[in-house]
Amino acid sequence: MKKITVTGKTVESAVEHALDRLNATRDGVRITVLQKPSRGFLGLIGNRKAQVEVELLATPTDEAVRFLQNVLPRMGLEAVEMDVNKASSHVLINFTGEDLGILIGRRGQTLDALQYLTNVVANRNTHPYTRFILDAEGYRERRRRTLEEVADRVAKKVIRTKQSTVLDPMSPMERKIIHSRIQKYPHLTTYSEGEEPQRKVVVALKDNRSN
């Protein structure tokens, strides 16, 4: 991380000057006082200014990008590029390039696992928590549309047969999409059962949940 050494009449003024140069705030830096100010003989000879070293700390986004840059080559994904976009509630990292099928995995399982690890690594030494979402050339949106279509088909089946339906195991993010979609059907409800990673969504009639 970038670090600079700055002098000033006081420690405080030196720190403020360093923060201005780094365009940073105190919670984003590490400050080391190298030398405190002192007055020389008779206040005239040998005056020493304060000297501080101020180092920019790695942000969660820095940690996430560094982690992914190390992991992707080990997965054989040398020709993959990352585009980082910060939103108000999360940071989206979108991958483009070759062999994205390997990165996505079956039903997005590899992408989900990599997203989980990225969130763990990026937030282990930082505060506040930053949520990272990994995507690959619009896979998340395509998968969302597919899941909504599945939810619609299952909803119609449950209404027609009056029997509950259990879906295949899904990640928490995908289960949330199903729960949200079924809310448009006033006579249906959803709930999850089982343990991760085999947790499943059940779609049922509101007055027939036990079926």
XYZ file of C-alpha atoms in Angstrom:
211
model
C 0.000 0.000 0.000
C 1.121 3.568 -0.627
C 2.878 5.338 2.238
C 4.391 8.797 2.602
C 6.519 10.589 5.182
C 5.519 14.158 6.058
C 6.854 16.808 8.442
C 5.028 19.610 10.212
C 5.223 21.963 13.139
C 3.069 19.538 15.115
C 2.151 15.880 14.768
C -1.426 16.895 14.042
C -0.483 19.291 11.250
C 1.810 16.692 9.693
C -0.970 14.094 9.772
C -3.496 16.490 8.238
C -1.064 17.345 5.463
C -0.492 13.662 4.747
C -4.229 12.961 4.646
C -4.689 15.785 2.150
C -1.943 14.405 -0.074
C -3.362 10.887 0.061
C -6.959 12.088 -0.244
C -7.777 9.826 2.691
C -9.464 9.844 6.096
C -8.012 8.715 9.419
C -9.915 5.428 9.434
C -8.349 4.515 6.089
C -4.707 4.925 7.089
C -2.085 3.702 9.541
C -0.184 6.538 11.279
C 3.310 6.131 12.744
C 4.943 9.035 14.565
C 8.615 8.990 13.566
C 9.632 12.140 15.387
C 7.897 14.466 17.813
C 8.521 18.213 17.574
C 10.954 19.772 20.003
C 12.241 23.254 20.718
C 15.933 23.918 20.345
C 18.255 25.881 22.601
C 16.506 29.087 23.702
C 13.745 28.166 21.276
C 15.941 29.191 18.358
C 18.645 26.657 17.570
C 17.995 23.010 16.750
C 14.214 23.114 16.487
C 12.861 19.792 15.254
C 9.639 19.401 13.335
C 7.248 16.538 13.791
C 7.611 13.708 11.313
C 4.971 11.062 10.608
C 4.626 8.119 8.271
C 1.101 7.627 6.929
C 0.210 4.446 5.057
C -2.980 3.819 3.112
C -4.713 0.677 4.347
C -6.044 -1.887 1.920
C -9.773 -1.535 1.346
C -12.073 -4.568 1.107
C -12.152 -4.005 -2.652
C -8.344 -4.042 -2.791
C -8.320 -7.329 -0.876
C -11.019 -8.847 -3.091
C -9.225 -7.960 -6.316
C -5.876 -9.221 -4.986
C -7.473 -12.515 -3.917
C -9.134 -13.051 -7.288
C -5.966 -12.148 -9.187
C -4.199 -14.937 -7.282
C -6.976 -17.521 -7.562
C -8.044 -17.234 -11.207
C -4.690 -18.315 -12.708
C -4.691 -21.345 -10.413
C -8.062 -22.288 -11.913
C -6.515 -22.128 -15.368
C -8.303 -18.867 -16.160
C -5.490 -16.747 -17.534
C -7.578 -14.823 -20.079
C -10.240 -13.481 -17.718
C -10.569 -9.792 -16.935
C -12.344 -8.118 -14.010
C -14.524 -5.018 -14.048
C -15.226 -3.559 -10.584
C -18.302 -1.384 -10.023
C -19.259 0.053 -6.640
C -22.945 0.447 -5.780
C -24.547 1.786 -2.616
C -25.202 -1.657 -1.124
C -22.496 -3.823 -2.690
C -19.521 -4.086 -5.018
C -20.097 -5.923 -8.301
C -17.134 -7.705 -9.873
C -17.938 -8.818 -13.408
C -15.720 -11.246 -15.307
C -15.222 -11.231 -19.068
C -13.028 -13.340 -21.287
C -12.511 -16.983 -22.191
C -13.546 -20.222 -20.460
C -16.190 -18.527 -18.321
C -18.104 -21.800 -18.174
C -15.367 -23.138 -15.891
C -15.700 -20.072 -13.694
C -19.493 -20.318 -13.512
C -19.754 -24.065 -12.956
C -22.908 -26.170 -12.850
C -25.843 -23.895 -12.047
C -23.387 -21.255 -10.905
C -21.970 -23.367 -8.075
C -18.331 -22.469 -8.766
C -19.168 -18.782 -9.099
C -21.158 -18.911 -5.848
C -18.302 -20.640 -4.011
C -15.801 -18.087 -5.301
C -18.140 -15.272 -4.272
C -18.382 -16.697 -0.747
C -14.595 -16.965 -0.414
C -14.112 -13.459 -1.798
C -16.442 -12.016 0.840
C -14.627 -13.889 3.615
C -11.131 -12.863 2.510
C -11.979 -9.250 1.672
C -13.685 -8.575 4.999
C -11.470 -10.452 7.455
C -9.416 -7.398 8.485
C -11.658 -4.506 7.463
C -14.664 -2.582 8.757
C -17.452 -1.941 7.909
C -18.486 -5.083 6.029
C -18.557 -4.806 2.242
C -20.740 -7.201 0.248
C -19.294 -8.509 -3.020
C -21.309 -10.001 -5.878
C -19.455 -11.885 -8.604
C -20.909 -12.145 -12.100
C -19.730 -13.423 -15.470
C -20.990 -11.616 -18.571
C -24.545 -11.311 -17.281
C -24.901 -14.850 -15.903
C -26.685 -13.673 -12.756
C -29.420 -11.923 -14.753
C -29.890 -14.901 -17.076
C -30.088 -17.218 -14.094
C -32.599 -14.921 -12.375
C -34.886 -15.035 -15.413
C -34.578 -18.817 -15.573
C -35.462 -19.187 -11.888
C -38.457 -16.884 -12.260
C -39.694 -19.056 -15.133
C -39.223 -22.141 -12.949
C -41.140 -20.453 -10.121
C -44.017 -19.593 -12.465
C -44.255 -23.171 -13.778
C -44.157 -24.633 -10.283
C -46.741 -22.133 -9.040
C -49.187 -23.133 -11.779
C -48.550 -26.808 -11.040
C -49.225 -26.386 -7.311
C -52.420 -24.445 -8.001
C -53.577 -27.084 -10.505
C -52.716 -30.189 -8.461
C -53.168 -28.657 -4.993
C -49.992 -30.500 -3.987
C -46.796 -28.955 -2.619
C -43.661 -29.089 -4.773
C -40.068 -29.310 -3.560
C -37.465 -27.687 -5.794
C -33.853 -28.767 -6.269
C -31.257 -27.520 -3.751
C -30.298 -23.887 -4.334
C -27.980 -21.267 -2.927
C -29.417 -18.651 -0.530
C -29.366 -16.063 -3.330
C -31.339 -18.315 -5.686
C -33.834 -19.324 -3.002
C -34.484 -15.648 -2.385
C -35.417 -15.211 -6.057
C -37.922 -18.075 -5.829
C -39.449 -16.756 -2.596
C -39.809 -13.303 -4.119
C -41.381 -14.552 -7.355
C -43.977 -16.716 -5.631
C -45.196 -13.691 -3.668
C -47.091 -12.596 -6.802
C -49.389 -15.599 -6.283
C -51.753 -14.686 -3.401
C -52.815 -18.281 -2.693
C -49.287 -19.676 -2.463
C -46.519 -19.608 0.114
C -42.901 -20.762 0.205
C -40.522 -21.979 2.862
C -37.100 -23.600 2.959
C -36.174 -26.960 4.437
C -32.993 -28.967 4.880
C -29.414 -27.963 5.642
C -26.880 -26.196 3.460
C -25.795 -26.945 0.809
C -28.851 -29.148 0.225
C -31.413 -26.610 1.435
C -34.513 -26.521 -0.799
C -37.534 -24.311 -1.412
C -41.013 -25.758 -0.959
C -43.940 -24.159 -2.794
C -47.344 -24.854 -1.253
C -50.906 -23.607 -1.020
C -51.310 -21.275 1.937
C -54.011 -23.474 3.462
C -52.212 -26.695 2.554
C -48.621 -26.113 3.690
C -48.244 -29.494 5.355
C -48.784 -31.445 2.108
